[in-house]
Amino acid sequence: QIAIGDDCTPTTPPVVVPPEVVDPGLASPDADDRQISERLSYLHIFDHVLQTVLIGESHLFSGQEQETLRAFAALERHSRYLYTRLFMRKHGWIRVSALKSYGEDVVVEQSCKCLGARTSSHEPFVQSEAEIADGEEALLLLTLPELKALAKTRGIKQLTGKAKEAICAAILKGTKQRTVVSFFRKAAGGTDDSTKQRLDALIREVAKLTGPLVRLTPLTVELFERLHLVFFRTPTFRGNDNPMKVAVLATIGQIRFPKYIVMRSHDLFTSRESVIQYRALLEVGSQMSELGFALVKDTEVHRQGWELFLQYRDMWAQHT
């Protein structure tokens, strides 16, 4: 078991752990050897990417960004592992109770606490449910049965056959309406509970139903995506095309590549700005590819593609 100090760093010096030595924090009761090996591979590759780029291409990141990356590297092992697995998923709100497959409950909770810590050198790596400020965003985190139960407590009827979005809209409409009591309180010169206060109360009510939530901090997600772009030299797509996923499958022997010697060049990108521009242009290219699948008769989509081309035509011409 990993011992975690109050500052969320290991209380013992870090050691290199061979794949056959399993940390209880990384194993769930029903995990088999292949699953455990895969989980360790995710962390090993993520750490390798981080260290390789910091050693050879740290000039592509600002001083603050380098501090953030080094702060992450100093976290204890399970916290880094948990972040790695969340990074590979869709970057939305996730119930902490749904993370049981990533380790023992107490270890997962402690790792969430460590990743959510704010220090003088970096922002939190994850956010908690306290960061939710939008009522609709909070309601959509509930399952349909939970949403219907909440609606009934607020006197909303005729829920059969209604979609989540319609139930959310009804709850929000009721929350924003001024009650009769608050109306007469205001008319008598008293104070009226603001819409924001009522929405905040709704969000707290939702949080009681979901339990603790976590979401990767958007700024750190962008930083790590840029880090992976520098390392893999290819866009970080989610799903089966994700280079991290391919690397893990190769590590555990699920796919095989010819043996070759890797010779990394450190001058592919000249500056931080060039990396940011390259990433932005990759996104433009992805957008253009999606627009290219539109039907011939869909003139609105083709118009969007033409306008997108005009925005970057001069830049493209300068580099061809």
Coordinates of C-alpha atoms in Angstrom, one line a residue:
Q1 CA 0.0 0.0 0.0
I2 CA 1.3 3.5 -0.8
A3 CA 1.7 5.8 2.1
I4 CA 0.5 9.3 1.3
G5 CA 1.7 12.3 3.3
D6 CA -0.4 15.4 4.1
D7 CA 1.2 17.2 1.2
C8 CA 0.0 14.4 -1.2
T9 CA 3.5 13.2 -1.9
P10 CA 4.9 9.7 -1.1
T11 CA 6.3 9.4 2.5
T12 CA 8.9 7.1 1.1
P13 CA 11.3 7.6 -1.8
P14 CA 9.8 6.6 -5.2
V15 CA 10.9 3.2 -6.5
V16 CA 10.6 1.5 -9.8
V17 CA 7.9 -1.2 -9.4
P18 CA 8.1 -4.2 -11.8
P19 CA 4.7 -5.2 -13.4
E20 CA 4.4 -8.3 -11.3
V21 CA 4.4 -6.3 -8.1
V22 CA 0.9 -5.0 -7.6
D23 CA 0.0 -2.0 -5.6
P24 CA -3.4 -2.7 -3.8
G25 CA -4.3 0.8 -4.6
L26 CA -4.2 0.0 -8.3
A27 CA -6.1 -3.3 -8.1
S28 CA -9.8 -3.9 -7.8
P29 CA -11.0 -7.2 -6.2
D30 CA -12.1 -8.7 -9.6
A31 CA -9.1 -7.6 -11.6
D32 CA -7.1 -10.3 -13.5
D33 CA -3.4 -10.3 -14.3
R34 CA -4.0 -8.8 -17.8
Q35 CA -6.1 -6.0 -16.4
I36 CA -3.5 -5.2 -13.7
S37 CA -0.7 -5.2 -16.3
E38 CA -2.7 -2.8 -18.5
R39 CA -3.3 -0.5 -15.6
L40 CA 0.3 -0.3 -14.7
S41 CA 1.2 0.3 -18.3
Y42 CA -1.1 3.4 -18.5
L43 CA 0.8 5.0 -15.6
H44 CA 4.3 3.9 -16.9
I45 CA 3.7 5.4 -20.4
F46 CA 2.1 8.6 -19.0
D47 CA 5.1 9.1 -16.7
H48 CA 7.5 8.3 -19.6
V49 CA 5.9 10.9 -21.8
L50 CA 6.1 13.5 -19.1
Q51 CA 9.8 12.8 -18.2
T52 CA 10.9 12.6 -21.8
V53 CA 9.4 15.9 -22.8
L54 CA 10.6 17.7 -19.6
I55 CA 14.1 16.5 -20.2
G56 CA 14.4 17.3 -23.9
E57 CA 11.7 19.8 -24.8
S58 CA 10.8 21.7 -21.7
H59 CA 11.5 25.0 -23.6
L60 CA 8.2 24.4 -25.3
F61 CA 6.4 25.2 -22.1
S62 CA 6.2 28.3 -19.9
G63 CA 7.9 28.4 -16.5
Q64 CA 4.5 28.1 -14.8
E65 CA 3.5 25.1 -17.0
Q66 CA 6.8 23.4 -16.2
E67 CA 6.1 23.9 -12.5
T68 CA 2.7 22.3 -12.9
L69 CA 4.1 19.3 -14.7
R70 CA 6.8 18.8 -12.1
A71 CA 4.2 19.1 -9.4
F72 CA 2.2 16.4 -11.1
A73 CA 5.4 14.2 -11.3
A74 CA 5.9 14.6 -7.6
L75 CA 2.5 13.3 -6.7
E76 CA 2.2 9.8 -5.2
R77 CA 1.7 6.9 -7.7
H78 CA -2.0 6.3 -7.4
S79 CA -2.9 9.9 -7.8
R80 CA -1.0 10.0 -11.1
Y81 CA -2.6 6.7 -12.1
L82 CA -6.1 8.0 -11.4
Y83 CA -5.5 11.2 -13.4
T84 CA -4.1 9.1 -16.3
R85 CA -7.3 7.0 -16.4
L86 CA -9.6 10.0 -16.2
F87 CA -7.5 11.7 -18.9
M88 CA -8.3 8.8 -21.2
R89 CA -12.0 9.2 -20.7
K90 CA -14.5 11.9 -21.7
H91 CA -13.6 15.0 -19.7
G92 CA -16.9 15.6 -18.0
W93 CA -18.2 15.2 -14.4
I94 CA -17.7 11.7 -12.9
R95 CA -19.1 10.3 -9.7
V96 CA -16.3 9.3 -7.3
S97 CA -18.4 6.2 -6.5
A98 CA -18.0 5.1 -10.1
L99 CA -14.3 5.0 -9.9
K100 CA -14.1 1.7 -7.9
S101 CA -12.5 -0.1 -10.8
Y102 CA -9.5 2.2 -10.3
G103 CA -8.6 1.1 -6.8
E104 CA -9.8 0.7 -3.2
D105 CA -12.4 3.3 -2.1
V106 CA -10.2 4.9 0.5
V107 CA -7.3 5.2 -1.9
V108 CA -9.4 6.6 -4.7
E109 CA -10.9 9.2 -2.3
Q110 CA -7.5 10.2 -1.0
S111 CA -6.2 10.5 -4.6
C112 CA -9.1 12.7 -5.5
K113 CA -8.3 14.9 -2.5
C114 CA -4.6 15.2 -3.6
L115 CA -5.4 15.9 -7.2
G116 CA -7.9 18.6 -6.0
A117 CA -5.4 20.4 -3.8
R118 CA -4.5 24.0 -4.7
T119 CA -0.9 25.2 -4.1
S120 CA 1.1 28.3 -4.7
S121 CA 2.7 26.7 -7.7
H122 CA -0.2 25.2 -9.6
E123 CA -4.0 25.0 -9.9
P124 CA -5.9 21.8 -8.8
F125 CA -5.6 19.0 -11.3
V126 CA -9.3 18.1 -10.7
Q127 CA -12.4 20.0 -9.7
S128 CA -15.1 19.0 -7.3
E129 CA -18.8 19.4 -7.3
A130 CA -18.4 22.7 -5.6
E131 CA -17.3 24.2 -8.9
I132 CA -20.7 23.5 -10.6
A133 CA -22.6 26.7 -11.0
D134 CA -25.1 25.9 -13.7
G135 CA -28.4 24.3 -12.7
E136 CA -28.9 22.5 -16.0
E137 CA -25.4 21.1 -15.9
A138 CA -26.0 19.7 -12.5
L139 CA -29.4 18.2 -13.3
L140 CA -28.1 16.3 -16.4
L141 CA -25.7 14.5 -14.1
L142 CA -28.7 12.6 -12.5
T143 CA -30.0 9.4 -13.9
L144 CA -33.6 9.4 -15.2
P145 CA -35.1 7.7 -12.1
E146 CA -33.2 10.2 -9.8
L147 CA -34.4 13.1 -11.9
K148 CA -38.0 12.0 -11.8
A149 CA -37.8 11.5 -8.0
L150 CA -36.4 15.0 -7.6
A151 CA -39.2 16.4 -9.8
K152 CA -41.9 14.7 -7.7
T153 CA -40.5 16.4 -4.6
R154 CA -41.0 19.7 -6.3
G155 CA -44.6 19.0 -7.3
I156 CA -43.9 18.4 -10.9
K157 CA -46.3 15.8 -12.4
Q158 CA -47.0 14.0 -15.7
L159 CA -43.4 12.7 -16.1
T160 CA -44.2 9.5 -17.9
G161 CA -42.5 9.4 -21.3
K162 CA -40.6 12.6 -20.8
A163 CA -37.0 12.9 -21.8
K164 CA -34.3 14.1 -19.3
E165 CA -34.0 17.5 -21.0
A166 CA -37.8 18.1 -20.7
I167 CA -37.7 17.2 -17.0
C168 CA -34.7 19.4 -16.4
A169 CA -36.4 22.3 -18.1
A170 CA -39.5 21.9 -15.9
I171 CA -37.4 21.7 -12.7
L172 CA -35.4 24.8 -13.7
K173 CA -38.5 26.7 -14.6
G174 CA -40.0 26.0 -11.2
T175 CA -36.8 26.9 -9.4
K176 CA -36.6 30.3 -11.1
Q177 CA -40.2 31.3 -10.5
R178 CA -40.8 33.4 -7.4
T179 CA -43.0 31.8 -4.8
V180 CA -46.1 33.4 -3.4
V181 CA -44.5 33.8 0.0
S182 CA -41.4 35.5 -1.5
F183 CA -43.6 37.8 -3.6
F184 CA -45.5 39.1 -0.6
R185 CA -42.3 39.3 1.5
K186 CA -40.8 41.5 -1.3
A187 CA -44.0 43.6 -1.5
A188 CA -43.9 44.2 2.3
G189 CA -40.4 45.6 2.0
G190 CA -38.7 42.4 3.0
T191 CA -36.0 40.6 1.1
D192 CA -36.6 38.0 -1.6
D193 CA -34.5 35.0 -2.1
S194 CA -32.6 35.6 -5.4
T195 CA -32.8 33.2 -8.3
K196 CA -29.1 32.5 -7.8
Q197 CA -29.8 31.4 -4.2
R198 CA -32.5 29.0 -5.3
L199 CA -30.3 27.6 -8.1
D200 CA -27.5 27.1 -5.6
A201 CA -29.9 25.2 -3.3
L202 CA -30.9 23.1 -6.3
I203 CA -27.3 22.3 -7.1
R204 CA -26.6 21.3 -3.5
E205 CA -29.7 19.0 -3.6
V206 CA -28.3 17.4 -6.8
A207 CA -24.9 16.9 -5.1
K208 CA -26.6 15.0 -2.3
L209 CA -28.0 12.6 -4.8
T210 CA -24.8 12.1 -6.8
G211 CA -22.3 12.1 -4.0
P212 CA -18.8 13.5 -4.5
L213 CA -17.9 14.4 -8.1
V214 CA -14.7 15.0 -10.0
R215 CA -13.8 16.6 -13.3
L216 CA -10.3 17.2 -14.8
T217 CA -9.5 20.9 -14.6
P218 CA -9.8 22.2 -18.3
L219 CA -6.5 24.2 -18.1
T220 CA -4.5 21.1 -17.0
V221 CA -6.2 19.0 -19.7
E222 CA -5.1 21.4 -22.3
L223 CA -1.6 21.4 -20.9
F224 CA -1.3 17.6 -20.9
E225 CA -2.9 17.3 -24.4
R226 CA -0.2 19.7 -25.6
L227 CA 2.5 17.6 -23.8
H228 CA 1.3 14.5 -25.6
L229 CA 1.2 16.3 -28.9
V230 CA 4.9 17.2 -28.4
F231 CA 5.8 13.6 -27.5
F232 CA 3.7 11.6 -30.0
R233 CA 3.9 14.2 -32.8
T234 CA 0.3 13.3 -33.7
P235 CA -3.1 14.6 -32.5
T236 CA -4.4 13.1 -29.2
F237 CA -7.6 11.5 -30.4
R238 CA -9.8 9.7 -27.8
G239 CA -10.9 6.1 -28.5
N240 CA -9.0 3.4 -30.3
D241 CA -6.9 5.9 -32.3
N242 CA -5.5 7.4 -29.1
P243 CA -1.7 7.0 -29.3
M244 CA -1.6 6.3 -25.5
K245 CA -4.1 3.5 -26.0
V246 CA -2.0 2.1 -28.8
A247 CA 1.2 2.3 -26.7
V248 CA -0.5 0.4 -23.9
L249 CA -1.8 -2.3 -26.2
A250 CA 1.8 -2.7 -27.6
T251 CA 3.2 -2.8 -24.1
I252 CA 1.0 -5.6 -22.9
G253 CA 1.4 -7.5 -26.2
Q254 CA -2.0 -7.1 -27.6
I255 CA -0.6 -5.6 -30.8
R256 CA 3.0 -5.9 -32.1
F257 CA 5.2 -3.6 -34.1
P258 CA 8.7 -4.3 -35.7
K259 CA 11.6 -3.5 -33.4
Y260 CA 13.3 -0.2 -34.1
I261 CA 15.5 2.3 -32.4
V262 CA 13.8 5.6 -31.5
M263 CA 15.8 8.7 -32.2
R264 CA 13.9 11.8 -30.9
S265 CA 14.7 15.2 -32.4
H266 CA 14.3 18.1 -30.1
D267 CA 14.0 20.8 -32.7
L268 CA 10.7 19.9 -34.5
F269 CA 9.0 22.8 -32.7
T270 CA 10.9 26.0 -32.3
S271 CA 8.8 27.6 -29.5
R272 CA 5.7 27.2 -27.3
E273 CA 3.8 29.4 -29.7
S274 CA 4.5 27.1 -32.6
V275 CA 3.1 24.1 -30.7
I276 CA 0.0 26.0 -29.8
Q277 CA -0.5 27.1 -33.4
Y278 CA 0.1 23.6 -34.7
R279 CA -2.5 22.2 -32.3
A280 CA -5.0 24.9 -33.3
L281 CA -4.5 24.1 -37.0
L282 CA -4.9 20.4 -36.4
E283 CA -8.3 21.2 -34.9
V284 CA -9.2 23.3 -38.0
G285 CA -8.2 20.4 -40.2
S286 CA -10.4 18.1 -38.1
Q287 CA -13.3 20.4 -38.5
M288 CA -12.8 20.7 -42.2
S289 CA -12.7 16.9 -42.5
E290 CA -16.0 16.6 -40.7
L291 CA -17.6 19.2 -42.9
G292 CA -16.3 17.4 -46.0
F293 CA -18.7 14.4 -45.2
A294 CA -21.8 16.6 -45.7
L295 CA -24.2 15.8 -48.5
V296 CA -24.0 17.8 -51.7
K297 CA -27.4 19.4 -51.0
D298 CA -26.4 20.6 -47.5
T299 CA -25.3 24.1 -48.7
E300 CA -25.1 25.5 -45.2
V301 CA -22.4 23.1 -44.2
H302 CA -20.5 23.8 -47.4
R303 CA -20.7 27.5 -46.7
Q304 CA -19.2 26.9 -43.2
G305 CA -16.4 25.0 -44.9
W306 CA -15.7 27.7 -47.4
E307 CA -15.6 30.4 -44.6
L308 CA -13.3 28.3 -42.6
F309 CA -11.0 27.9 -45.6
L310 CA -11.0 31.7 -46.2
Q311 CA -9.9 32.3 -42.6
Y312 CA -6.7 30.3 -43.0
R313 CA -6.1 30.6 -46.8
D314 CA -3.3 33.2 -46.5
M315 CA -1.5 31.3 -43.7
W316 CA -1.6 28.2 -45.8
A317 CA -0.3 30.0 -48.8
Q318 CA 2.7 31.3 -46.9
H319 CA 3.8 27.8 -46.0
T320 CA 3.4 26.1 -49.4

